[in-house]
Short mmCIF file of C-alpha atoms in Angstrom, two decimals:
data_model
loop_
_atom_site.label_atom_id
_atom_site.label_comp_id
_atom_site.label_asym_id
_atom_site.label_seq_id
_atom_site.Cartn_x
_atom_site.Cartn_y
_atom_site.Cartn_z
CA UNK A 1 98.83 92.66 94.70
CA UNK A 2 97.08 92.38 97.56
CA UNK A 3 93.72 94.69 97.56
CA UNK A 4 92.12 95.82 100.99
CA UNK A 5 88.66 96.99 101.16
CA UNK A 6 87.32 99.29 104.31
CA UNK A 7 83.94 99.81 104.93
CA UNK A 8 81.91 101.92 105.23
CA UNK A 9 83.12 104.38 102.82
CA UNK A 10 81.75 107.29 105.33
CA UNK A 11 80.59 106.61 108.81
CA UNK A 12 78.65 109.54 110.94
CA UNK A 13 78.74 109.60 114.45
CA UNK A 14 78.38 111.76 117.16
CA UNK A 15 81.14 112.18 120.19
CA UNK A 16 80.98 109.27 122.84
CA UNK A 17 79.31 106.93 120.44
CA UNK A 18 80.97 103.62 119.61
CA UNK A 19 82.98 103.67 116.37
CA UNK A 20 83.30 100.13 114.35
CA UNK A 21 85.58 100.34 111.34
CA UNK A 22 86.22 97.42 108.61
CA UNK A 23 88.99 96.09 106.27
CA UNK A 24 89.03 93.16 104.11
CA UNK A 25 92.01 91.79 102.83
CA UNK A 26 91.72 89.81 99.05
CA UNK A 27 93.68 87.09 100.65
CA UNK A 28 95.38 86.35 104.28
CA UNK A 29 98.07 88.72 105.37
CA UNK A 30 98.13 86.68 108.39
CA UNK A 31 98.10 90.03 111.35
CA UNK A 32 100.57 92.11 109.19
CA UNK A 33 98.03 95.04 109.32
CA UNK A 34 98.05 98.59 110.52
CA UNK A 35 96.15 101.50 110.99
CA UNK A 36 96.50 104.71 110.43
CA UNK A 37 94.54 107.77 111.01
CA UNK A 38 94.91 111.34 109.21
CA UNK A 39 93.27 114.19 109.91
CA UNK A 40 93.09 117.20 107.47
CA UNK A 41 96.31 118.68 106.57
CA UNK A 42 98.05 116.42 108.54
CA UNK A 43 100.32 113.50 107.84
CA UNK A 44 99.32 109.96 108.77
CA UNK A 45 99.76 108.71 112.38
CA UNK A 46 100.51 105.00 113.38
CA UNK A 47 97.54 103.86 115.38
CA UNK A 48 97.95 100.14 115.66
CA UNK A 49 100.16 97.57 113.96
CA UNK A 50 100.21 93.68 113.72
CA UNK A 51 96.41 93.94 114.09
CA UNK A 52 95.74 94.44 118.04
CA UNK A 53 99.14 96.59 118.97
CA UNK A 54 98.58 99.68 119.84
CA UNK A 55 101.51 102.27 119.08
CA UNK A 56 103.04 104.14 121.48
CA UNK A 57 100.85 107.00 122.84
CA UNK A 58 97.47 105.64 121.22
CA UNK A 59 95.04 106.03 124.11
CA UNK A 60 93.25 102.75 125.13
CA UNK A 61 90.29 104.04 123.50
CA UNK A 62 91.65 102.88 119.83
CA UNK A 63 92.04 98.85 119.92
CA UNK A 64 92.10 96.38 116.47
CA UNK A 65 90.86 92.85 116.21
CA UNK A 66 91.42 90.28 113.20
CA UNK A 67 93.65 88.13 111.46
CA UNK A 68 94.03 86.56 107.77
CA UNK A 69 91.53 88.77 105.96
CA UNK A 70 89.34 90.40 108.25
CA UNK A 71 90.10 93.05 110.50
CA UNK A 72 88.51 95.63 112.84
CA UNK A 73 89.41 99.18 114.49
CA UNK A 74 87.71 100.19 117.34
CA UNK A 75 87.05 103.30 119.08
CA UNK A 76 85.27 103.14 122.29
CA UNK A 77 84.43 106.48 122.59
CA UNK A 78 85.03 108.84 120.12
CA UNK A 79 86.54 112.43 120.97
CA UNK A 80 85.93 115.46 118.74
CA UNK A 81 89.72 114.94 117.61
CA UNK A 82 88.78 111.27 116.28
CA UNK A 83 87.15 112.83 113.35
CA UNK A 84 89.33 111.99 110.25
CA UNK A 85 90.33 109.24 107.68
CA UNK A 86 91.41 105.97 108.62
CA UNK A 87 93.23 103.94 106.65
CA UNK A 88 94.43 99.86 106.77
CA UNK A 89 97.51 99.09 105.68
CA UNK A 90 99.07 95.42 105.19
CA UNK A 91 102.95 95.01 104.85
CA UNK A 92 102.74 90.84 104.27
CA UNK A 93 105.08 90.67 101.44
CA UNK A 94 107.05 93.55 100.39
CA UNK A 95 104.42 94.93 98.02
CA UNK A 96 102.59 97.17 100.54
CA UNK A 97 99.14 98.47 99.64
CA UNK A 98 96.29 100.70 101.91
CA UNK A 99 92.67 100.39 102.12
CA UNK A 100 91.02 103.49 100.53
CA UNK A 101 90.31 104.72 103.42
CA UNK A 102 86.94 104.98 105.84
CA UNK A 103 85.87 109.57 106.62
CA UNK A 104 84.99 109.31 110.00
CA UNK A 105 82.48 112.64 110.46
CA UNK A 106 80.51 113.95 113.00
CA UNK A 107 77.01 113.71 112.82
CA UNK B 1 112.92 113.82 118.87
CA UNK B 2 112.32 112.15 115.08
CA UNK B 3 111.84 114.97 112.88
CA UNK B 4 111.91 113.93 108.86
CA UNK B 5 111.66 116.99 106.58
CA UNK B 6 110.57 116.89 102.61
CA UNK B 7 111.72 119.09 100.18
CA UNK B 8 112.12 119.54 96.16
CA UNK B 9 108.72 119.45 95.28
CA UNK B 10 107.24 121.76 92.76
CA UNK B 11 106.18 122.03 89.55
CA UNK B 12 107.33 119.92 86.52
CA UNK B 13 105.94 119.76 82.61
CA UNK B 14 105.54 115.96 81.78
CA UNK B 15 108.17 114.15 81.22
CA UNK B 16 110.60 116.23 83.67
CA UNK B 17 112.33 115.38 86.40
CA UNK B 18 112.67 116.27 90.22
CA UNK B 19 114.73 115.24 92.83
CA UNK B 20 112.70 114.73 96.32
CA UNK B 21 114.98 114.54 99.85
CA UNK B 22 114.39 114.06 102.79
CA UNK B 23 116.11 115.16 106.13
CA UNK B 24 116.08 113.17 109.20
CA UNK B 25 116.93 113.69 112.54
CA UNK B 26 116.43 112.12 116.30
CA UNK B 27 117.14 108.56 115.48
CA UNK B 28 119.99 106.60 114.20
CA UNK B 29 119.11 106.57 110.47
CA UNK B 30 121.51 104.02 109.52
CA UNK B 31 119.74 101.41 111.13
CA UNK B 32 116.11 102.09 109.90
CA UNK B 33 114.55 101.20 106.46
CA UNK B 34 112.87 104.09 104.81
CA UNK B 35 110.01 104.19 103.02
CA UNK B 36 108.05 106.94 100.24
CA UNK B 37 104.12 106.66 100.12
CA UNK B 38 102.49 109.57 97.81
CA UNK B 39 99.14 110.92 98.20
CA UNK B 40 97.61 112.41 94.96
CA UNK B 41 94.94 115.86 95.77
CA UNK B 42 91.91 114.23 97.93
CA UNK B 43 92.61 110.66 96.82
CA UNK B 44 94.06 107.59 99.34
CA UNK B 45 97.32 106.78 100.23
CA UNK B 46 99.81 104.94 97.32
CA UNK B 47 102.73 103.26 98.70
CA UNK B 48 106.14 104.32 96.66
CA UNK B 49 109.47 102.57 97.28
CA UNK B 50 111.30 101.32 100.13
CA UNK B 51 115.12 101.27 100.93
CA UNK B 52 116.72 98.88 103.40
CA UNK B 53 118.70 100.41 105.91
CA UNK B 54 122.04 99.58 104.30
CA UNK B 55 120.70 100.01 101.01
CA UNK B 56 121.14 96.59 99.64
CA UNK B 57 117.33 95.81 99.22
CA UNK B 58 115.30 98.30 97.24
CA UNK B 59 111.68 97.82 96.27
CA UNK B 60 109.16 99.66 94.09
CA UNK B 61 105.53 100.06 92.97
CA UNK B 62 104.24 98.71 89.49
CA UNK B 63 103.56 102.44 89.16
CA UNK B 64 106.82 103.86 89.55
CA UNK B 65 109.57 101.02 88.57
CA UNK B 66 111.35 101.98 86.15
CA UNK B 67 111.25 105.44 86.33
CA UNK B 68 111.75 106.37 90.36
CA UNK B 69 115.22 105.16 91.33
CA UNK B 70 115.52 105.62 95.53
CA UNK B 71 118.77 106.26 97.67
CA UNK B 72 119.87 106.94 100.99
CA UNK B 73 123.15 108.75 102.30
CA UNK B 74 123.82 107.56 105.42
CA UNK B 75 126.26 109.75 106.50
CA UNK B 76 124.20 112.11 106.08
CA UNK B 77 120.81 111.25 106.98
CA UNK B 78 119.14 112.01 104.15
CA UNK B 79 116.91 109.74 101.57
CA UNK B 80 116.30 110.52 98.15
CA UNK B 81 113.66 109.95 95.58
CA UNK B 82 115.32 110.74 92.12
CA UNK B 83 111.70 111.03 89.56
CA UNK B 84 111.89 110.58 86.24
CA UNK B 85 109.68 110.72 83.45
CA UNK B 86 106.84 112.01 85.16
CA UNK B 87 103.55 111.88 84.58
CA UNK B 88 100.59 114.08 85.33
CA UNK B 89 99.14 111.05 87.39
CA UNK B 90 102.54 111.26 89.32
CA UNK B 91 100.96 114.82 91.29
CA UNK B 92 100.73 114.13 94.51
CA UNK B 93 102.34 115.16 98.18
CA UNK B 94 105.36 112.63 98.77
CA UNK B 95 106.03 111.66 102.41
CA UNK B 96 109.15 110.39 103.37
CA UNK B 97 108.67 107.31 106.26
CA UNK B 98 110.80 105.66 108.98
CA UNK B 99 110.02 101.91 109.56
CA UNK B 100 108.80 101.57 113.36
CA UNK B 101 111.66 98.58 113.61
CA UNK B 102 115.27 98.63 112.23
CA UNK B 103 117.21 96.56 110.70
CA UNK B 104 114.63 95.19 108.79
CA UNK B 105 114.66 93.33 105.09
CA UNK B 106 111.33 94.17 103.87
CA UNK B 107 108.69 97.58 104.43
CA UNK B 108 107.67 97.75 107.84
CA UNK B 109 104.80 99.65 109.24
CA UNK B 110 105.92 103.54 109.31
CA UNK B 111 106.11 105.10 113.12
CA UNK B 112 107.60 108.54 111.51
CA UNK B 113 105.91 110.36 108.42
CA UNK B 114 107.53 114.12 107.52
CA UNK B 115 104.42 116.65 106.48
CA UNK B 116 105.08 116.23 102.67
CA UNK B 117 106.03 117.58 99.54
CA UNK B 118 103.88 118.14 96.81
CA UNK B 119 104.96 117.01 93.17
CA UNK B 120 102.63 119.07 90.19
CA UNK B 121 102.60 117.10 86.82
CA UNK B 122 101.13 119.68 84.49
CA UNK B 123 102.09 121.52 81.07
#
């Protein structure tokens, strides 16, 4: 099974700060890699998918970066409504597994 | 407009069973794989099963094989997650998933998640 680490674990920010996001793969999954971000009480929404696609109706704000076992997610800017969980996700064999997720809070 | 509704959660002594559906809508089902990821009370996300769009491929978790058996009815739009033997670590809220491509052999990244259905595991 394929294990994917995020980091950090929490990261506070305040609103139109730059957001930096990790997740490290235990071996190469080549770009099969999403993100996804849930906010409370909500289910998870596609943000980007074979590493650097954006889904449809992500703003331009939310980009990824990476391939084989290290990838990024970027936010620009961050808007009040980018405060939530983010989680990786890597679909290169059929055994899919997620990151634990990164809390993105507002400092 | 994709709408995918969960229902048949609830509580179930260990050991029990529960049959989990899921009703979609706004998209040709028969052409998309569908997938179950559960999310147990404040904890991550655990991918479930998966269920090629024809059925023919089926694919589970090390958690769950043997005891979560998945379906689809095309003709009616609906997937299934049939849960046996359940466990308390089995509580969690179930979403059914719609893979962002169709026609695909293997789990594809989800475009489409319902709001969930929670599965309790307790005596």
């Amino acid at each position: 099974e394929i294990v994917l680490t995020q980091s950090p674990a929490t990261l506070s920010l305040s609103p139109g700060e730059r957001a930096t996001l990790s997740c490290r793969a235990s071996q190469s999954v080549s770009n099969y890699l999403a993100w996804y971000q849930q906010r409370p009480g909500q289910a998870p929404r596609l943000l980007i998918y074979d590493a650097s696609n954006r889904a449809t109706g992500i703003p331009a704000r939310f980009s990824g970066s990476g391939s084989g076992t290290d990838f990024t997610l970027t936010i620009s800017s961050l808007e009040p409504e980018d405060f939530a969980v983010y989680y990786c996700q890597q679909r290169s064999n059929w055994r899919i597994t997620f990151g634990q997720g990164t809390r993105l809070e507002m400092k | 407009q994709v709408h995918l509704v969960e229902s048949g959660g609830g509580v179930v002594q260990p050991g029990g069973s529960l049959r989990l559906s899921c009703a979609a809508s706004g998209f040709m089902f028969s052409n998309y794989g569908m997938q179950w990821v559960r999310q147990a009370p404040g904890k991550g996300l655990e991918w479930v099963a998966f269920i090629r769009y024809d059925e023919n491929n089926k694919y589970y978790a090390d958690s769950v094989k043997g005891r979560f058996t998945i379906s689809r009815d095309n003709s009616k739009n609906t997937l299934h997650l049939q849960m046996n033997s359940l466990r308390v670590e089995d509580t969690a809220v179930y979403y059914c998933m719609k893979d962002a491509a169709g026609y695909g052999d293997y789990p594809y990244y989800s475009d489409y998640w319902g709001q969930g259905t929670l599965v309790t595991v307790s005596s």
